[in-house]
Amino acid sequence: MAGALLLSCSPSNAAGVYTVGAGKISCEDFIRGKSNQAESIQTAQWVAGFITSFNFYSTGKQATPETAEAMQKSLELYCTKNPKLMIIEAAAALIKQYRSEQ
C-alpha cells in the first residue's frame, strides 16, 4: 500500500473526478494496508477532509459522522463490501449515508 499512497501524489481522474491524494487508491488497497496504521490514518484523514470540504461548500444538509473513529469504521466496512471502488467513491457514499441519517 505504501506504493499506492506514494503514487497517489500525482493527480488522476479517479471516479471521473480530478482527484489528488489517497482518494484515488482502491478500497481493496486500503483494506489490504490496514495493518499499516500510519497509512490507514492518512487515508481516513483524506476522507475526513473530503467530507469537511463537502460540508463547507454544501448549501443543503451536511454530512455529520458521529466521531472520526466511527467514520473510519464506516469506511472500512464500505471498502470491505466494495473493494473495486476508489476511496473517493467510498467517501461520497459515506456523505450520502450521513446525510440520510439526519
PDB file of N, CA, C and O in Angstrom, residues 7-79:
ATOM      1  N   LEU A   7       2.192   6.781  -5.082  1.00  0.00           N
ATOM      2  CA  LEU A   7       1.754   7.046  -6.443  1.00  0.00           C
ATOM      3  C   LEU A   7       0.544   7.969  -6.472  1.00  0.00           C
ATOM      4  O   LEU A   7       0.296   8.641  -7.454  1.00  0.00           O
ATOM      5  N   SER A   8      -0.202   8.005  -5.392  1.00  0.00           N
ATOM      6  CA  SER A   8      -1.409   8.822  -5.380  1.00  0.00           C
ATOM      7  C   SER A   8      -1.100  10.312  -5.283  1.00  0.00           C
ATOM      8  O   SER A   8      -1.995  11.126  -5.316  1.00  0.00           O
ATOM      9  N   CYS A   9       0.160  10.654  -5.182  1.00  0.00           N
ATOM     10  CA  CYS A   9       0.519  12.071  -5.140  1.00  0.00           C
ATOM     11  C   CYS A   9       0.271  12.750  -6.474  1.00  0.00           C
ATOM     12  O   CYS A   9       0.045  13.940  -6.535  1.00  0.00           O
ATOM     13  N   SER A  10       0.336  11.994  -7.557  1.00  0.00           N
ATOM     14  CA  SER A  10       0.056  12.595  -8.850  1.00  0.00           C
ATOM     15  C   SER A  10      -1.448  12.579  -9.088  1.00  0.00           C
ATOM     16  O   SER A  10      -2.126  11.629  -8.729  1.00  0.00           O
ATOM     17  N   PRO A  11      -1.989  13.644  -9.670  1.00  0.00           N
ATOM     18  CA  PRO A  11      -3.433  13.731  -9.869  1.00  0.00           C
ATOM     19  C   PRO A  11      -3.932  12.717 -10.885  1.00  0.00           C
ATOM     20  O   PRO A  11      -3.192  12.263 -11.749  1.00  0.00           O
ATOM     21  N   SER A  12      -5.189  12.362 -10.771  1.00  0.00           N
ATOM     22  CA  SER A  12      -5.823  11.491 -11.757  1.00  0.00           C
ATOM     23  C   SER A  12      -7.305  11.825 -11.810  1.00  0.00           C
ATOM     24  O   SER A  12      -7.787  12.684 -11.083  1.00  0.00           O
ATOM     25  N   ASN A  13      -8.002  11.107 -12.651  1.00  0.00           N
ATOM     26  CA  ASN A  13      -9.440  11.291 -12.766  1.00  0.00           C
ATOM     27  C   ASN A  13     -10.166  10.093 -12.176  1.00  0.00           C
ATOM     28  O   ASN A  13     -11.036   9.506 -12.809  1.00  0.00           O
ATOM     29  N   ALA A  14      -9.815   9.695 -10.957  1.00  0.00           N
ATOM     30  CA  ALA A  14     -10.486   8.589 -10.296  1.00  0.00           C
ATOM     31  C   ALA A  14     -11.967   8.907 -10.178  1.00  0.00           C
ATOM     32  O   ALA A  14     -12.347  10.014  -9.803  1.00  0.00           O
ATOM     33  N   ALA A  15     -12.786   7.958 -10.540  1.00  0.00           N
ATOM     34  CA  ALA A  15     -14.245   8.109 -10.463  1.00  0.00           C
ATOM     35  C   ALA A  15     -14.741   9.267 -11.322  1.00  0.00           C
ATOM     36  O   ALA A  15     -15.782   9.831 -11.065  1.00  0.00           O
ATOM     37  N   GLY A  16     -13.979   9.642 -12.344  1.00  0.00           N
ATOM     38  CA  GLY A  16     -14.400  10.727 -13.221  1.00  0.00           C
ATOM     39  C   GLY A  16     -14.250  12.110 -12.623  1.00  0.00           C
ATOM     40  O   GLY A  16     -14.760  13.081 -13.155  1.00  0.00           O
ATOM     41  N   VAL A  17     -13.556  12.209 -11.498  1.00  0.00           N
ATOM     42  CA  VAL A  17     -13.357  13.482 -10.799  1.00  0.00           C
ATOM     43  C   VAL A  17     -11.854  13.701 -10.641  1.00  0.00           C
ATOM     44  O   VAL A  17     -11.136  12.784 -10.238  1.00  0.00           O
ATOM     45  N   TYR A  18     -11.385  14.891 -10.942  1.00  0.00           N
ATOM     46  CA  TYR A  18      -9.970  15.204 -10.742  1.00  0.00           C
ATOM     47  C   TYR A  18      -9.650  14.964  -9.275  1.00  0.00           C
ATOM     48  O   TYR A  18     -10.211  15.618  -8.394  1.00  0.00           O
ATOM     49  N   THR A  19      -8.776  14.006  -9.002  1.00  0.00           N
ATOM     50  CA  THR A  19      -8.510  13.558  -7.635  1.00  0.00           C
ATOM     51  C   THR A  19      -7.022  13.586  -7.347  1.00  0.00           C
ATOM     52  O   THR A  19      -6.223  13.123  -8.147  1.00  0.00           O
ATOM     53  N   VAL A  20      -6.658  14.117  -6.191  1.00  0.00           N
ATOM     54  CA  VAL A  20      -5.275  14.152  -5.744  1.00  0.00           C
ATOM     55  C   VAL A  20      -5.220  13.472  -4.382  1.00  0.00           C
ATOM     56  O   VAL A  20      -6.089  13.682  -3.537  1.00  0.00           O
ATOM     57  N   GLY A  21      -4.226  12.659  -4.149  1.00  0.00           N
ATOM     58  CA  GLY A  21      -4.030  12.061  -2.836  1.00  0.00           C
ATOM     59  C   GLY A  21      -4.663  10.691  -2.693  1.00  0.00           C
ATOM     60  O   GLY A  21      -4.918   9.991  -3.665  1.00  0.00           O
ATOM     61  N   ALA A  22      -4.937  10.335  -1.466  1.00  0.00           N
ATOM     62  CA  ALA A  22      -5.407   8.991  -1.126  1.00  0.00           C
ATOM     63  C   ALA A  22      -6.763   8.652  -1.719  1.00  0.00           C
ATOM     64  O   ALA A  22      -7.135   7.487  -1.767  1.00  0.00           O
ATOM     65  N   GLY A  23      -7.500   9.631  -2.182  1.00  0.00           N
ATOM     66  CA  GLY A  23      -8.813   9.374  -2.760  1.00  0.00           C
ATOM     67  C   GLY A  23      -8.786   8.503  -3.985  1.00  0.00           C
ATOM     68  O   GLY A  23      -9.793   7.899  -4.352  1.00  0.00           O
ATOM     69  N   LYS A  24      -7.642   8.393  -4.620  1.00  0.00           N
ATOM     70  CA  LYS A  24      -7.600   7.616  -5.847  1.00  0.00           C
ATOM     71  C   LYS A  24      -7.049   6.203  -5.671  1.00  0.00           C
ATOM     72  O   LYS A  24      -6.896   5.481  -6.640  1.00  0.00           O
ATOM     73  N   ILE A  25      -6.796   5.789  -4.441  1.00  0.00           N
ATOM     74  CA  ILE A  25      -6.431   4.391  -4.234  1.00  0.00           C
ATOM     75  C   ILE A  25      -7.705   3.558  -4.154  1.00  0.00           C
ATOM     76  O   ILE A  25      -8.786   4.073  -3.868  1.00  0.00           O
ATOM     77  N   SER A  26      -7.580   2.289  -4.390  1.00  0.00           N
ATOM     78  CA  SER A  26      -8.758   1.416  -4.341  1.00  0.00           C
ATOM     79  C   SER A  26      -9.091   1.041  -2.900  1.00  0.00           C
ATOM     80  O   SER A  26      -8.228   1.041  -2.016  1.00  0.00           O
ATOM     81  N   CYS A  27     -10.345   0.721  -2.706  1.00  0.00           N
ATOM     82  CA  CYS A  27     -10.760   0.224  -1.388  1.00  0.00           C
ATOM     83  C   CYS A  27      -9.997  -1.050  -1.043  1.00  0.00           C
ATOM     84  O   CYS A  27      -9.628  -1.265   0.113  1.00  0.00           O
ATOM     85  N   GLU A  28      -9.744  -1.863  -2.057  1.00  0.00           N
ATOM     86  CA  GLU A  28      -9.002  -3.099  -1.838  1.00  0.00           C
ATOM     87  C   GLU A  28      -7.605  -2.806  -1.273  1.00  0.00           C
ATOM     88  O   GLU A  28      -7.175  -3.436  -0.305  1.00  0.00           O
ATOM     89  N   ASP A  29      -6.914  -1.819  -1.847  1.00  0.00           N
ATOM     90  CA  ASP A  29      -5.594  -1.452  -1.327  1.00  0.00           C
ATOM     91  C   ASP A  29      -5.691  -0.885   0.085  1.00  0.00           C
ATOM     92  O   ASP A  29      -4.826  -1.144   0.924  1.00  0.00           O
ATOM     93  N   PHE A  30      -6.738  -0.110   0.349  1.00  0.00           N
ATOM     94  CA  PHE A  30      -6.932   0.437   1.688  1.00  0.00           C
ATOM     95  C   PHE A  30      -7.119  -0.683   2.708  1.00  0.00           C
ATOM     96  O   PHE A  30      -6.468  -0.699   3.751  1.00  0.00           O
ATOM     97  N   ILE A  31      -7.988  -1.633   2.406  1.00  0.00           N
ATOM     98  CA  ILE A  31      -8.250  -2.748   3.332  1.00  0.00           C
ATOM     99  C   ILE A  31      -6.995  -3.605   3.494  1.00  0.00           C
ATOM    100  O   ILE A  31      -6.650  -3.997   4.599  1.00  0.00           O
ATOM    101  N   ARG A  32      -6.319  -3.875   2.398  1.00  0.00           N
ATOM    102  CA  ARG A  32      -5.094  -4.686   2.450  1.00  0.00           C
ATOM    103  C   ARG A  32      -4.028  -4.005   3.305  1.00  0.00           C
ATOM    104  O   ARG A  32      -3.232  -4.658   3.963  1.00  0.00           O
ATOM    105  N   GLY A  33      -4.001  -2.683   3.314  1.00  0.00           N
ATOM    106  CA  GLY A  33      -2.976  -1.949   4.049  1.00  0.00           C
ATOM    107  C   GLY A  33      -3.381  -1.529   5.449  1.00  0.00           C
ATOM    108  O   GLY A  33      -2.667  -0.754   6.092  1.00  0.00           O
ATOM    109  N   LYS A  34      -4.530  -2.017   5.944  1.00  0.00           N
ATOM    110  CA  LYS A  34      -4.990  -1.622   7.283  1.00  0.00           C
ATOM    111  C   LYS A  34      -3.980  -1.911   8.377  1.00  0.00           C
ATOM    112  O   LYS A  34      -3.958  -1.247   9.392  1.00  0.00           O
ATOM    113  N   SER A  35      -3.122  -2.910   8.158  1.00  0.00           N
ATOM    114  CA  SER A  35      -2.149  -3.253   9.191  1.00  0.00           C
ATOM    115  C   SER A  35      -1.096  -2.157   9.350  1.00  0.00           C
ATOM    116  O   SER A  35      -0.447  -2.063  10.387  1.00  0.00           O
ATOM    117  N   ASN A  36      -0.942  -1.303   8.344  1.00  0.00           N
ATOM    118  CA  ASN A  36      -0.024  -0.174   8.450  1.00  0.00           C
ATOM    119  C   ASN A  36      -0.839   1.008   8.982  1.00  0.00           C
ATOM    120  O   ASN A  36      -1.539   1.692   8.230  1.00  0.00           O
ATOM    121  N   GLN A  37      -0.772   1.223  10.281  1.00  0.00           N
ATOM    122  CA  GLN A  37      -1.612   2.216  10.943  1.00  0.00           C
ATOM    123  C   GLN A  37      -1.438   3.622  10.367  1.00  0.00           C
ATOM    124  O   GLN A  37      -2.404   4.344  10.184  1.00  0.00           O
ATOM    125  N   ALA A  38      -0.213   4.007  10.050  1.00  0.00           N
ATOM    126  CA  ALA A  38       0.029   5.362   9.529  1.00  0.00           C
ATOM    127  C   ALA A  38      -0.686   5.575   8.196  1.00  0.00           C
ATOM    128  O   ALA A  38      -1.304   6.619   7.978  1.00  0.00           O
ATOM    129  N   GLU A  39      -0.630   4.595   7.311  1.00  0.00           N
ATOM    130  CA  GLU A  39      -1.290   4.726   6.012  1.00  0.00           C
ATOM    131  C   GLU A  39      -2.808   4.671   6.152  1.00  0.00           C
ATOM    132  O   GLU A  39      -3.531   5.382   5.456  1.00  0.00           O
ATOM    133  N   SER A  40      -3.288   3.855   7.056  1.00  0.00           N
ATOM    134  CA  SER A  40      -4.722   3.775   7.307  1.00  0.00           C
ATOM    135  C   SER A  40      -5.255   5.108   7.835  1.00  0.00           C
ATOM    136  O   SER A  40      -6.296   5.604   7.392  1.00  0.00           O
ATOM    137  N   ILE A  41      -4.503   5.711   8.742  1.00  0.00           N
ATOM    138  CA  ILE A  41      -4.888   7.010   9.304  1.00  0.00           C
ATOM    139  C   ILE A  41      -4.825   8.085   8.219  1.00  0.00           C
ATOM    140  O   ILE A  41      -5.713   8.934   8.125  1.00  0.00           O
ATOM    141  N   GLN A  42      -3.801   8.038   7.372  1.00  0.00           N
ATOM    142  CA  GLN A  42      -3.669   9.020   6.289  1.00  0.00           C
ATOM    143  C   GLN A  42      -4.884   8.961   5.362  1.00  0.00           C
ATOM    144  O   GLN A  42      -5.437   9.997   4.987  1.00  0.00           O
ATOM    145  N   THR A  43      -5.316   7.763   5.016  1.00  0.00           N
ATOM    146  CA  THR A  43      -6.472   7.618   4.132  1.00  0.00           C
ATOM    147  C   THR A  43      -7.738   8.101   4.826  1.00  0.00           C
ATOM    148  O   THR A  43      -8.545   8.824   4.231  1.00  0.00           O
ATOM    149  N   ALA A  44      -7.910   7.748   6.087  1.00  0.00           N
ATOM    150  CA  ALA A  44      -9.088   8.206   6.840  1.00  0.00           C
ATOM    151  C   ALA A  44      -9.093   9.728   6.966  1.00  0.00           C
ATOM    152  O   ALA A  44     -10.158  10.362   6.872  1.00  0.00           O
ATOM    153  N   GLN A  45      -7.929  10.325   7.140  1.00  0.00           N
ATOM    154  CA  GLN A  45      -7.850  11.781   7.216  1.00  0.00           C
ATOM    155  C   GLN A  45      -8.203  12.422   5.875  1.00  0.00           C
ATOM    156  O   GLN A  45      -8.819  13.485   5.825  1.00  0.00           O
ATOM    157  N   TRP A  46      -7.818  11.787   4.780  1.00  0.00           N
ATOM    158  CA  TRP A  46      -8.191  12.296   3.461  1.00  0.00           C
ATOM    159  C   TRP A  46      -9.718  12.296   3.333  1.00  0.00           C
ATOM    160  O   TRP A  46     -10.311  13.265   2.881  1.00  0.00           O
ATOM    161  N   VAL A  47     -10.343  11.191   3.764  1.00  0.00           N
ATOM    162  CA  VAL A  47     -11.808  11.095   3.703  1.00  0.00           C
ATOM    163  C   VAL A  47     -12.440  12.154   4.604  1.00  0.00           C
ATOM    164  O   VAL A  47     -13.417  12.811   4.215  1.00  0.00           O
ATOM    165  N   ALA A  48     -11.889  12.367   5.789  1.00  0.00           N
ATOM    166  CA  ALA A  48     -12.417  13.398   6.692  1.00  0.00           C
ATOM    167  C   ALA A  48     -12.330  14.773   6.034  1.00  0.00           C
ATOM    168  O   ALA A  48     -13.268  15.576   6.122  1.00  0.00           O
ATOM    169  N   GLY A  49     -11.232  15.052   5.356  1.00  0.00           N
ATOM    170  CA  GLY A  49     -11.091  16.319   4.647  1.00  0.00           C
ATOM    171  C   GLY A  49     -12.075  16.444   3.494  1.00  0.00           C
ATOM    172  O   GLY A  49     -12.618  17.518   3.231  1.00  0.00           O
ATOM    173  N   PHE A  50     -12.321  15.340   2.798  1.00  0.00           N
ATOM    174  CA  PHE A  50     -13.290  15.324   1.705  1.00  0.00           C
ATOM    175  C   PHE A  50     -14.683  15.654   2.237  1.00  0.00           C
ATOM    176  O   PHE A  50     -15.404  16.473   1.669  1.00  0.00           O
ATOM    177  N   ILE A  51     -15.048  15.039   3.360  1.00  0.00           N
ATOM    178  CA  ILE A  51     -16.353  15.296   3.975  1.00  0.00           C
ATOM    179  C   ILE A  51     -16.435  16.743   4.462  1.00  0.00           C
ATOM    180  O   ILE A  51     -17.439  17.422   4.261  1.00  0.00           O
ATOM    181  N   THR A  52     -15.371  17.233   5.068  1.00  0.00           N
ATOM    182  CA  THR A  52     -15.338  18.621   5.531  1.00  0.00           C
ATOM    183  C   THR A  52     -15.502  19.589   4.369  1.00  0.00           C
ATOM    184  O   THR A  52     -16.255  20.565   4.454  1.00  0.00           O
ATOM    185  N   SER A  53     -14.826  19.320   3.273  1.00  0.00           N
ATOM    186  CA  SER A  53     -14.947  20.173   2.088  1.00  0.00           C
ATOM    187  C   SER A  53     -16.372  20.154   1.551  1.00  0.00           C
ATOM    188  O   SER A  53     -16.926  21.198   1.187  1.00  0.00           O
ATOM    189  N   PHE A  54     -16.966  18.969   1.517  1.00  0.00           N
ATOM    190  CA  PHE A  54     -18.365  18.877   1.086  1.00  0.00           C
ATOM    191  C   PHE A  54     -19.241  19.767   1.967  1.00  0.00           C
ATOM    192  O   PHE A  54     -20.061  20.543   1.472  1.00  0.00           O
ATOM    193  N   ASN A  55     -19.062  19.646   3.273  1.00  0.00           N
ATOM    194  CA  ASN A  55     -19.876  20.437   4.202  1.00  0.00           C
ATOM    195  C   ASN A  55     -19.628  21.933   4.032  1.00  0.00           C
ATOM    196  O   ASN A  55     -20.561  22.734   4.125  1.00  0.00           O
ATOM    197  N   PHE A  56     -18.401  22.320   3.776  1.00  0.00           N
ATOM    198  CA  PHE A  56     -18.057  23.727   3.611  1.00  0.00           C
ATOM    199  C   PHE A  56     -18.772  24.338   2.414  1.00  0.00           C
ATOM    200  O   PHE A  56     -19.270  25.459   2.476  1.00  0.00           O
ATOM    201  N   TYR A  57     -18.830  23.583   1.326  1.00  0.00           N
ATOM    202  CA  TYR A  57     -19.411  24.116   0.096  1.00  0.00           C
ATOM    203  C   TYR A  57     -20.898  23.787  -0.076  1.00  0.00           C
ATOM    204  O   TYR A  57     -21.542  24.331  -0.966  1.00  0.00           O
ATOM    205  N   SER A  58     -21.430  22.911   0.746  1.00  0.00           N
ATOM    206  CA  SER A  58     -22.823  22.498   0.610  1.00  0.00           C
ATOM    207  C   SER A  58     -23.774  23.550   1.164  1.00  0.00           C
ATOM    208  O   SER A  58     -23.512  24.168   2.193  1.00  0.00           O
ATOM    209  N   THR A  59     -24.878  23.726   0.478  1.00  0.00           N
ATOM    210  CA  THR A  59     -25.921  24.621   0.994  1.00  0.00           C
ATOM    211  C   THR A  59     -27.076  23.807   1.561  1.00  0.00           C
ATOM    212  O   THR A  59     -28.028  24.375   2.089  1.00  0.00           O
ATOM    213  N   GLY A  60     -26.996  22.503   1.455  1.00  0.00           N
ATOM    214  CA  GLY A  60     -28.041  21.622   1.978  1.00  0.00           C
ATOM    215  C   GLY A  60     -27.612  20.963   3.273  1.00  0.00           C
ATOM    216  O   GLY A  60     -26.763  21.479   4.009  1.00  0.00           O
ATOM    217  N   LYS A  61     -28.194  19.798   3.511  1.00  0.00           N
ATOM    218  CA  LYS A  61     -27.844  19.045   4.717  1.00  0.00           C
ATOM    219  C   LYS A  61     -26.362  18.686   4.706  1.00  0.00           C
ATOM    220  O   LYS A  61     -25.807  18.347   3.671  1.00  0.00           O
ATOM    221  N   GLN A  62     -25.748  18.781   5.855  1.00  0.00           N
ATOM    222  CA  GLN A  62     -24.340  18.434   5.973  1.00  0.00           C
ATOM    223  C   GLN A  62     -24.181  16.966   6.340  1.00  0.00           C
ATOM    224  O   GLN A  62     -25.092  16.330   6.875  1.00  0.00           O
ATOM    225  N   ALA A  63     -23.019  16.441   6.025  1.00  0.00           N
ATOM    226  CA  ALA A  63     -22.660  15.070   6.385  1.00  0.00           C
ATOM    227  C   ALA A  63     -21.982  15.130   7.748  1.00  0.00           C
ATOM    228  O   ALA A  63     -20.959  15.799   7.897  1.00  0.00           O
ATOM    229  N   THR A  64     -22.550  14.464   8.721  1.00  0.00           N
ATOM    230  CA  THR A  64     -22.029  14.583  10.083  1.00  0.00           C
ATOM    231  C   THR A  64     -21.815  13.204  10.722  1.00  0.00           C
ATOM    232  O   THR A  64     -22.699  12.690  11.405  1.00  0.00           O
ATOM    233  N   PRO A  65     -20.624  12.635  10.516  1.00  0.00           N
ATOM    234  CA  PRO A  65     -20.333  11.381  11.215  1.00  0.00           C
ATOM    235  C   PRO A  65     -20.272  11.637  12.719  1.00  0.00           C
ATOM    236  O   PRO A  65     -19.938  12.743  13.143  1.00  0.00           O
ATOM    237  N   GLU A  66     -20.621  10.628  13.477  1.00  0.00           N
ATOM    238  CA  GLU A  66     -20.647  10.773  14.943  1.00  0.00           C
ATOM    239  C   GLU A  66     -19.274  11.126  15.502  1.00  0.00           C
ATOM    240  O   GLU A  66     -19.130  12.034  16.313  1.00  0.00           O
ATOM    241  N   THR A  67     -18.250  10.391  15.072  1.00  0.00           N
ATOM    242  CA  THR A  67     -16.869  10.633  15.502  1.00  0.00           C
ATOM    243  C   THR A  67     -15.933  10.266  14.352  1.00  0.00           C
ATOM    244  O   THR A  67     -16.338   9.584  13.405  1.00  0.00           O
ATOM    245  N   ALA A  68     -14.687  10.667  14.451  1.00  0.00           N
ATOM    246  CA  ALA A  68     -13.693  10.291  13.441  1.00  0.00           C
ATOM    247  C   ALA A  68     -13.486   8.779  13.439  1.00  0.00           C
ATOM    248  O   ALA A  68     -13.330   8.170  12.379  1.00  0.00           O
ATOM    249  N   GLU A  69     -13.520   8.182  14.609  1.00  0.00           N
ATOM    250  CA  GLU A  69     -13.340   6.732  14.710  1.00  0.00           C
ATOM    251  C   GLU A  69     -14.507   6.001  14.051  1.00  0.00           C
ATOM    252  O   GLU A  69     -14.316   5.007  13.349  1.00  0.00           O
ATOM    253  N   ALA A  70     -15.726   6.494  14.259  1.00  0.00           N
ATOM    254  CA  ALA A  70     -16.907   5.887  13.632  1.00  0.00           C
ATOM    255  C   ALA A  70     -16.834   6.025  12.114  1.00  0.00           C
ATOM    256  O   ALA A  70     -17.197   5.103  11.378  1.00  0.00           O
ATOM    257  N   MET A  71     -16.350   7.179  11.647  1.00  0.00           N
ATOM    258  CA  MET A  71     -16.203   7.390  10.208  1.00  0.00           C
ATOM    259  C   MET A  71     -15.200   6.398   9.630  1.00  0.00           C
ATOM    260  O   MET A  71     -15.437   5.805   8.579  1.00  0.00           O
ATOM    261  N   GLN A  72     -14.085   6.184  10.328  1.00  0.00           N
ATOM    262  CA  GLN A  72     -13.075   5.244   9.840  1.00  0.00           C
ATOM    263  C   GLN A  72     -13.640   3.825   9.794  1.00  0.00           C
ATOM    264  O   GLN A  72     -13.409   3.093   8.836  1.00  0.00           O
ATOM    265  N   LYS A  73     -14.404   3.451  10.800  1.00  0.00           N
ATOM    266  CA  LYS A  73     -15.025   2.110  10.808  1.00  0.00           C
ATOM    267  C   LYS A  73     -16.010   1.978   9.650  1.00  0.00           C
ATOM    268  O   LYS A  73     -16.068   0.935   8.994  1.00  0.00           O
ATOM    269  N   SER A  74     -16.780   3.030   9.386  1.00  0.00           N
ATOM    270  CA  SER A  74     -17.726   3.015   8.260  1.00  0.00           C
ATOM    271  C   SER A  74     -16.972   2.884   6.940  1.00  0.00           C
ATOM    272  O   SER A  74     -17.411   2.165   6.031  1.00  0.00           O
ATOM    273  N   LEU A  75     -15.849   3.571   6.814  1.00  0.00           N
ATOM    274  CA  LEU A  75     -15.023   3.496   5.615  1.00  0.00           C
ATOM    275  C   LEU A  75     -14.505   2.074   5.427  1.00  0.00           C
ATOM    276  O   LEU A  75     -14.567   1.512   4.325  1.00  0.00           O
ATOM    277  N   GLU A  76     -14.016   1.474   6.491  1.00  0.00           N
ATOM    278  CA  GLU A  76     -13.507   0.107   6.420  1.00  0.00           C
ATOM    279  C   GLU A  76     -14.610  -0.862   6.014  1.00  0.00           C
ATOM    280  O   GLU A  76     -14.402  -1.733   5.157  1.00  0.00           O
ATOM    281  N   LEU A  77     -15.792  -0.720   6.591  1.00  0.00           N
ATOM    282  CA  LEU A  77     -16.918  -1.592   6.266  1.00  0.00           C
ATOM    283  C   LEU A  77     -17.325  -1.424   4.805  1.00  0.00           C
ATOM    284  O   LEU A  77     -17.506  -2.405   4.079  1.00  0.00           O
ATOM    285  N   TYR A  78     -17.445  -0.172   4.363  1.00  0.00           N
ATOM    286  CA  TYR A  78     -17.833   0.096   2.976  1.00  0.00           C
ATOM    287  C   TYR A  78     -16.801  -0.482   2.010  1.00  0.00           C
ATOM    288  O   TYR A  78     -17.159  -1.121   1.017  1.00  0.00           O
ATOM    289  N   CYS A  79     -15.540  -0.270   2.294  1.00  0.00           N
ATOM    290  CA  CYS A  79     -14.482  -0.754   1.406  1.00  0.00           C
ATOM    291  C   CYS A  79     -14.393  -2.275   1.396  1.00  0.00           C
ATOM    292  O   CYS A  79     -14.093  -2.865   0.356  1.00  0.00           O
TER     293      CYS A  79
END
